[in-house]
mmCIF file of C-alpha atoms in Angstrom:
data_model
loop_
_atom_site.group_PDB
_atom_site.id
_atom_site.type_symbol
_atom_site.label_atom_id
_atom_site.label_comp_id
_atom_site.label_asym_id
_atom_site.label_seq_id
_atom_site.Cartn_x
_atom_site.Cartn_y
_atom_site.Cartn_z
ATOM 1 C CA MET Q 72 90.934 86.169 37.091
ATOM 2 C CA GLU Q 73 87.833 84.098 36.421
ATOM 3 C CA LYS Q 74 86.888 83.482 32.794
ATOM 4 C CA PHE Q 75 83.333 83.666 31.509
ATOM 5 C CA THR Q 76 81.580 82.668 28.332
ATOM 6 C CA MET Q 77 78.433 84.731 28.506
ATOM 7 C CA ILE Q 78 75.422 84.344 26.252
ATOM 8 C CA ARG Q 79 75.792 87.095 23.683
ATOM 9 C CA ASP Q 80 72.161 87.097 22.585
ATOM 10 C CA TYR Q 81 69.401 85.376 24.533
ATOM 11 C CA SER Q 82 67.091 85.491 21.509
ATOM 12 C CA VAL Q 83 69.434 83.157 19.599
ATOM 13 C CA TYR Q 84 69.735 79.588 20.882
ATOM 14 C CA GLU Q 85 72.759 77.541 19.836
ATOM 15 C CA LEU Q 86 72.111 73.822 20.178
ATOM 16 C CA SER Q 87 74.820 71.525 21.466
ATOM 17 C CA ASP Q 88 75.971 68.570 19.371
ATOM 18 C CA ARG Q 89 74.011 66.232 21.634
ATOM 19 C CA GLU Q 90 70.821 68.315 21.321
ATOM 20 C CA LYS Q 91 71.171 68.356 17.529
ATOM 21 C CA MET Q 92 71.705 64.603 17.407
ATOM 22 C CA VAL Q 93 68.655 63.902 19.592
ATOM 23 C CA PHE Q 94 66.489 66.321 17.594
ATOM 24 C CA TYR Q 95 67.490 65.012 14.162
ATOM 25 C CA LEU Q 96 67.245 61.367 15.179
ATOM 26 C CA GLY Q 97 63.905 61.758 16.974
ATOM 27 C CA GLY Q 98 62.471 63.974 14.248
ATOM 28 C CA TYR Q 99 63.582 61.647 11.470
ATOM 29 C CA ILE Q 100 61.925 58.682 13.181
ATOM 30 C CA CYS Q 101 58.680 60.641 13.717
ATOM 31 C CA ILE Q 102 58.483 61.817 10.100
ATOM 32 C CA PHE Q 103 59.320 58.324 8.853
ATOM 33 C CA ALA Q 104 56.541 56.831 10.982
ATOM 34 C CA VAL Q 105 53.925 59.406 9.917
ATOM 35 C CA VAL Q 106 54.717 59.185 6.203
ATOM 36 C CA TYR Q 107 54.732 55.387 6.334
ATOM 37 C CA LEU Q 108 51.384 55.454 8.131
ATOM 38 C CA PHE Q 109 49.869 57.461 5.261
ATOM 39 C CA TYR Q 110 51.574 55.783 2.277
ATOM 40 C CA HIS Q 111 52.999 52.399 3.356
ATOM 41 C CA SER Q 112 56.133 53.207 1.360
ATOM 42 C CA VAL Q 113 59.519 52.613 2.970
ATOM 43 C CA ILE Q 114 61.419 54.498 0.257
ATOM 44 C CA LEU Q 115 59.167 57.566 0.462
ATOM 45 C CA SER Q 116 59.358 57.487 4.250
ATOM 46 C CA LEU Q 117 63.170 57.314 4.191
ATOM 47 C CA LEU Q 118 63.352 60.254 1.789
ATOM 48 C CA SER Q 119 60.787 62.309 3.705
ATOM 49 C CA GLY Q 120 62.743 61.995 6.944
ATOM 50 C CA VAL Q 121 65.297 64.549 5.745
ATOM 51 C CA LEU Q 122 62.590 67.236 5.951
ATOM 52 C CA ILE Q 123 63.319 67.417 9.676
ATOM 53 C CA LYS Q 124 66.122 69.891 8.948
ATOM 54 C CA PHE Q 125 63.500 72.510 8.057
ATOM 55 C CA ALA Q 126 62.118 72.294 11.602
ATOM 56 C CA MET Q 127 65.433 73.351 13.177
ATOM 57 C CA PRO Q 128 64.678 77.141 13.111
ATOM 58 C CA TYR Q 129 61.360 76.473 14.873
ATOM 59 C CA LEU Q 130 63.089 74.431 17.578
ATOM 60 C CA ARG Q 131 65.750 77.088 18.121
ATOM 61 C CA LYS Q 132 63.063 79.763 18.446
ATOM 62 C CA GLN Q 133 61.094 77.688 20.960
ATOM 63 C CA LEU Q 134 64.185 76.981 23.069
ATOM 64 C CA ALA Q 135 65.272 80.637 22.938
ATOM 65 C CA ASP Q 136 61.812 81.801 24.072
ATOM 66 C CA LYS Q 137 61.833 79.249 26.895
ATOM 67 C CA ARG Q 138 65.255 80.431 28.043
ATOM 68 C CA MET Q 139 64.229 84.092 27.931
ATOM 69 C CA ASN Q 140 61.100 83.346 29.977
ATOM 70 C CA ARG Q 141 63.232 81.550 32.560
ATOM 71 C CA LEU Q 142 65.620 84.508 32.727
ATOM 72 C CA ASN Q 143 62.715 86.915 33.255
ATOM 73 C CA LEU Q 144 61.380 84.884 36.193
ATOM 74 C CA GLN Q 145 64.836 84.723 37.765
ATOM 75 C CA PHE Q 146 65.310 88.453 37.165
ATOM 76 C CA LYS Q 147 62.230 89.062 39.314
ATOM 77 C CA ASP Q 148 64.066 87.564 42.300
ATOM 78 C CA MET Q 149 67.125 89.643 41.454
ATOM 79 C CA LEU Q 150 64.926 92.752 41.521
ATOM 80 C CA TYR Q 151 63.696 91.939 45.022
ATOM 81 C CA SER Q 152 67.267 91.573 46.244
ATOM 82 C CA LEU Q 153 68.478 94.785 44.565
ATOM 83 C CA SER Q 154 65.522 96.757 45.912
ATOM 84 C CA ALA Q 155 66.095 95.501 49.465
ATOM 85 C CA SER Q 156 69.818 96.246 49.320
ATOM 86 C CA VAL Q 157 69.340 99.775 47.947
ATOM 87 C CA ALA Q 158 66.662 100.427 50.570
ATOM 88 C CA SER Q 159 69.172 99.501 53.280
ATOM 89 C CA GLY Q 160 71.667 102.056 51.974
ATOM 90 C CA ARG Q 161 73.806 99.976 49.598
ATOM 91 C CA GLN Q 162 75.149 101.351 46.344
ATOM 92 C CA MET Q 163 74.173 99.456 43.182
ATOM 93 C CA GLU Q 164 77.615 97.843 42.896
ATOM 94 C CA GLU Q 165 77.259 96.481 46.425
ATOM 95 C CA ALA Q 166 73.647 95.483 45.775
ATOM 96 C CA ILE Q 167 74.689 93.412 42.736
ATOM 97 C CA ILE Q 168 77.376 91.605 44.723
ATOM 98 C CA GLU Q 169 74.918 90.994 47.551
ATOM 99 C CA ALA Q 170 72.283 89.744 45.101
ATOM 100 C CA GLU Q 171 74.574 86.926 44.003
ATOM 101 C CA GLU Q 172 74.950 85.801 47.603
ATOM 102 C CA ASN Q 173 71.213 86.084 48.298
ATOM 103 C CA LEU Q 174 70.120 84.194 45.201
ATOM 104 C CA SER Q 175 72.695 81.435 45.706
ATOM 105 C CA THR Q 176 70.273 79.892 48.218
ATOM 106 C CA MET Q 177 67.592 79.682 45.503
ATOM 107 C CA TYR Q 178 69.501 78.844 42.326
ATOM 108 C CA ASP Q 179 72.409 76.655 41.305
ATOM 109 C CA GLU Q 180 75.527 78.438 40.106
ATOM 110 C CA ASP Q 181 74.848 77.308 36.516
ATOM 111 C CA GLU Q 182 71.477 79.046 36.353
ATOM 112 C CA LEU Q 183 71.209 81.996 33.976
ATOM 113 C CA ILE Q 184 70.803 84.742 36.570
ATOM 114 C CA MET Q 185 73.643 83.363 38.708
ATOM 115 C CA ARG Q 186 76.015 83.372 35.759
ATOM 116 C CA GLU Q 187 75.055 86.961 34.985
ATOM 117 C CA LEU Q 188 75.501 88.095 38.590
ATOM 118 C CA LYS Q 189 78.827 86.307 38.858
ATOM 119 C CA HIS Q 190 80.006 87.988 35.672
ATOM 120 C CA MET Q 191 78.966 91.410 36.990
ATOM 121 C CA ARG Q 192 80.595 90.795 40.371
ATOM 122 C CA VAL Q 193 83.936 89.835 38.843
ATOM 123 C CA SER Q 194 83.770 92.755 36.403
ATOM 124 C CA ILE Q 195 83.080 95.198 39.256
ATOM 125 C CA VAL Q 196 85.574 93.837 41.780
ATOM 126 C CA GLU Q 197 88.464 92.804 39.540
ATOM 127 C CA ASN Q 198 88.039 94.906 36.401
ATOM 128 C CA LYS Q 199 86.570 97.997 38.094
ATOM 129 C CA GLU Q 200 83.877 98.266 35.427
ATOM 130 C CA SER Q 201 80.896 100.572 35.812
ATOM 131 C CA ASP Q 202 77.685 99.039 37.075
ATOM 132 C CA LYS Q 203 75.760 101.109 34.518
ATOM 133 C CA LEU Q 204 77.714 99.655 31.608
ATOM 134 C CA LEU Q 205 77.327 96.132 32.953
ATOM 135 C CA LEU Q 206 73.566 96.516 33.401
ATOM 136 C CA LYS Q 207 73.207 98.050 29.926
ATOM 137 C CA ASP Q 208 75.142 95.129 28.450
ATOM 138 C CA PHE Q 209 72.936 92.673 30.354
ATOM 139 C CA ALA Q 210 69.781 94.376 29.090
ATOM 140 C CA ALA Q 211 71.039 94.425 25.482
ATOM 141 C CA ARG Q 212 71.968 90.739 25.519
ATOM 142 C CA SER Q 213 68.809 89.609 27.298
ATOM 143 C CA ARG Q 214 66.444 91.120 24.692
ATOM 144 C CA SER Q 215 63.983 91.464 27.577
ATOM 145 C CA GLU Q 216 61.667 94.452 27.760
ATOM 146 C CA ASP Q 217 61.399 94.161 31.551
ATOM 147 C CA ILE Q 218 65.162 94.126 32.089
ATOM 148 C CA SER Q 219 65.651 97.000 29.638
ATOM 149 C CA ASN Q 220 62.972 99.075 31.383
ATOM 150 C CA PHE Q 221 64.585 98.572 34.776
ATOM 151 C CA VAL Q 222 68.043 99.471 33.493
ATOM 152 C CA GLN Q 223 66.748 102.590 31.726
ATOM 153 C CA VAL Q 224 64.966 103.758 34.880
ATOM 154 C CA TYR Q 225 68.061 103.145 36.992
ATOM 155 C CA ILE Q 226 70.438 104.955 34.611
ATOM 156 C CA THR Q 227 68.044 107.889 34.236
ATOM 157 C CA CYS Q 228 67.711 108.112 38.000
ATOM 158 C CA ARG Q 229 71.502 108.075 38.431
ATOM 159 C CA ASN Q 230 72.047 110.718 35.769
ATOM 160 C CA MET Q 231 69.250 113.007 37.001
ATOM 161 C CA GLY Q 232 70.018 112.559 40.691
ATOM 162 C CA GLY Q 233 66.592 111.232 41.697
ATOM 163 C CA ASN Q 234 65.608 109.340 44.829
ATOM 164 C CA LEU Q 235 67.209 106.006 43.936
ATOM 165 C CA GLU Q 236 65.630 104.030 46.779
ATOM 166 C CA LYS Q 237 62.079 105.183 46.067
ATOM 167 C CA ILE Q 238 62.288 104.913 42.281
ATOM 168 C CA ILE Q 239 63.890 101.455 42.271
ATOM 169 C CA GLY Q 240 61.390 100.227 44.852
ATOM 170 C CA HIS Q 241 58.442 101.446 42.779
ATOM 171 C CA THR Q 242 59.936 100.107 39.538
ATOM 172 C CA THR Q 243 60.544 96.726 41.159
ATOM 173 C CA GLU Q 244 56.928 96.548 42.333
ATOM 174 C CA VAL Q 245 55.551 97.403 38.872
ATOM 175 C CA LEU Q 246 57.838 95.013 36.991
ATOM 176 C CA THR Q 247 57.320 92.088 39.347
ATOM 177 C CA ASP Q 248 53.540 92.475 39.056
ATOM 178 C CA LYS Q 249 53.892 92.490 35.258
ATOM 179 C CA ILE Q 250 56.133 89.400 35.292
ATOM 180 C CA ASN Q 251 53.684 87.552 37.549
ATOM 181 C CA ILE Q 252 50.763 88.341 35.223
ATOM 182 C CA GLU Q 253 52.788 87.180 32.203
ATOM 183 C CA ARG Q 254 53.619 83.940 34.000
ATOM 184 C CA GLU Q 255 49.929 83.269 34.677
ATOM 185 C CA ILE Q 256 49.054 83.955 31.022
ATOM 186 C CA ARG Q 257 51.779 81.569 29.849
ATOM 187 C CA ALA Q 258 50.515 78.879 32.199
ATOM 188 C CA VAL Q 259 47.012 79.124 30.712
ATOM 189 C CA THR Q 260 48.204 79.208 27.093
ATOM 190 C CA SER Q 261 50.604 76.326 27.742
ATOM 191 C CA GLN Q 262 47.683 74.183 28.917
ATOM 192 C CA LYS Q 263 45.700 75.052 25.783
ATOM 193 C CA LYS Q 264 48.689 74.261 23.583
ATOM 194 C CA THR Q 265 49.000 70.834 25.171
ATOM 195 C CA GLU Q 266 45.294 70.173 24.611
ATOM 196 C CA GLY Q 267 45.611 71.284 20.982
ATOM 197 C CA ARG Q 268 48.573 68.998 20.359
ATOM 198 C CA ILE Q 269 46.683 66.041 21.804
ATOM 199 C CA ILE Q 270 43.744 66.787 19.483
ATOM 200 C CA SER Q 271 46.179 67.044 16.557
ATOM 201 C CA LEU Q 272 47.302 63.471 17.210
ATOM 202 C CA MET Q 273 43.778 62.068 16.971
ATOM 203 C CA PRO Q 274 43.734 61.655 13.137
ATOM 204 C CA LEU Q 275 47.042 59.783 13.314
ATOM 205 C CA LEU Q 276 45.794 57.517 16.084
ATOM 206 C CA MET Q 277 42.550 56.846 14.214
ATOM 207 C CA LEU Q 278 44.472 55.899 11.070
ATOM 208 C CA LEU Q 279 46.803 53.680 13.099
ATOM 209 C CA PHE Q 280 43.875 51.838 14.680
ATOM 210 C CA LEU Q 281 42.256 51.338 11.282
ATOM 211 C CA ASN Q 282 45.510 49.874 9.981
ATOM 212 C CA MET Q 283 45.723 47.533 12.939
ATOM 213 C CA PHE Q 284 42.123 46.361 13.251
ATOM 214 C CA SER Q 285 40.359 47.073 9.967
ATOM 215 C CA TYR Q 286 42.934 47.257 7.213
ATOM 216 C CA SER Q 287 40.637 45.836 4.545
ATOM 217 C CA TYR Q 288 38.354 48.842 5.061
ATOM 218 C CA ILE Q 289 41.071 51.373 4.124
ATOM 219 C CA GLU Q 290 43.153 49.215 1.765
ATOM 220 C CA PRO Q 291 41.926 51.102 -1.372
ATOM 221 C CA LEU Q 292 43.508 54.274 0.041
ATOM 222 C CA TYR Q 293 46.922 52.654 -0.257
ATOM 223 C CA CYS Q 294 46.466 50.656 -3.464
ATOM 224 C CA THR Q 295 44.744 53.099 -5.822
ATOM 225 C CA PHE Q 296 45.843 56.420 -7.327
ATOM 226 C CA ALA Q 297 42.704 58.168 -6.069
ATOM 227 C CA GLY Q 298 43.349 56.758 -2.602
ATOM 228 C CA LYS Q 299 46.887 58.154 -2.586
ATOM 229 C CA ILE Q 300 45.566 61.567 -3.574
ATOM 230 C CA ILE Q 301 43.105 61.427 -0.678
ATOM 231 C CA MET Q 302 45.857 60.385 1.747
ATOM 232 C CA THR Q 303 48.078 63.227 0.517
ATOM 233 C CA GLY Q 304 45.264 65.696 1.142
ATOM 234 C CA ALA Q 305 44.643 64.221 4.593
ATOM 235 C CA LEU Q 306 48.337 64.464 5.473
ATOM 236 C CA ALA Q 307 48.530 68.063 4.263
ATOM 237 C CA ALA Q 308 45.387 68.953 6.214
ATOM 238 C CA THR Q 309 46.825 67.352 9.350
ATOM 239 C CA PHE Q 310 50.060 69.339 9.116
ATOM 240 C CA TYR Q 311 48.173 72.536 8.357
ATOM 241 C CA GLY Q 312 45.940 71.949 11.370
ATOM 242 C CA VAL Q 313 48.978 71.553 13.616
ATOM 243 C CA TYR Q 314 50.524 74.728 12.167
ATOM 244 C CA LEU Q 315 47.286 76.683 12.596
ATOM 245 C CA MET Q 316 46.871 75.482 16.168
ATOM 246 C CA GLU Q 317 50.413 76.591 17.043
ATOM 247 C CA LYS Q 318 49.851 80.030 15.484
ATOM 248 C CA ILE Q 319 46.543 80.566 17.291
ATOM 249 C CA SER Q 320 47.932 79.545 20.686
ATOM 250 C CA ASP Q 321 51.187 81.488 20.251
ATOM 251 C CA ILE Q 322 50.244 84.575 22.242
ATOM 252 C CA ARG Q 323 52.954 87.247 22.369
ATOM 253 C CA ILE Q 324 53.053 89.111 25.676
#
């Protein structure tokens, strides 16, 4: 029997040791560089670098959202396959097995939807598990509204004895249109986020250029108490601007 380690909750991202190492190392270097740029203090920069650990929850959330979006897009292709199979007279168990074969031409076996379909196929064929229970488990773990809606419609249709072919076909059409619209919205907001992040870097680049080409002009900011207060305010304002930009551009669909 094949063994599977399925993702228990798609809304929770567990970083690998390598991902953690890259994140902490890269983040520490970035914080060190920014703090040194504002204060010219090696000791303060070394101490400030440890603040990167507070950014870990944000990274995990971003990676989890990215993974869930990828699963939703792949689920759209699964819907097409299931709808076509049911329309040709297949039962849902057969449609799921057929979907794995159909999508294997589009996705590698390590992709999220392929792992889910493989898990369902083995559970149906070898463990004789119910397709309804498997789909409910998939919906619960995915934390996806679209997947949950499809599963609820399918189970209701099975329990009430409705026209499975017609209802699944209509549901597939509605959900795929919704997924396509969400993808277009994310593409637009992603572009705006990139533009905002570039703008957020401008104060840092300006300060870097002043350090390189006109240090005497800004030297009092590093050598006087009042200058350090001003630099602290500028650093705080820069971080707040980045935070505000991320919040504004973080559109929940």
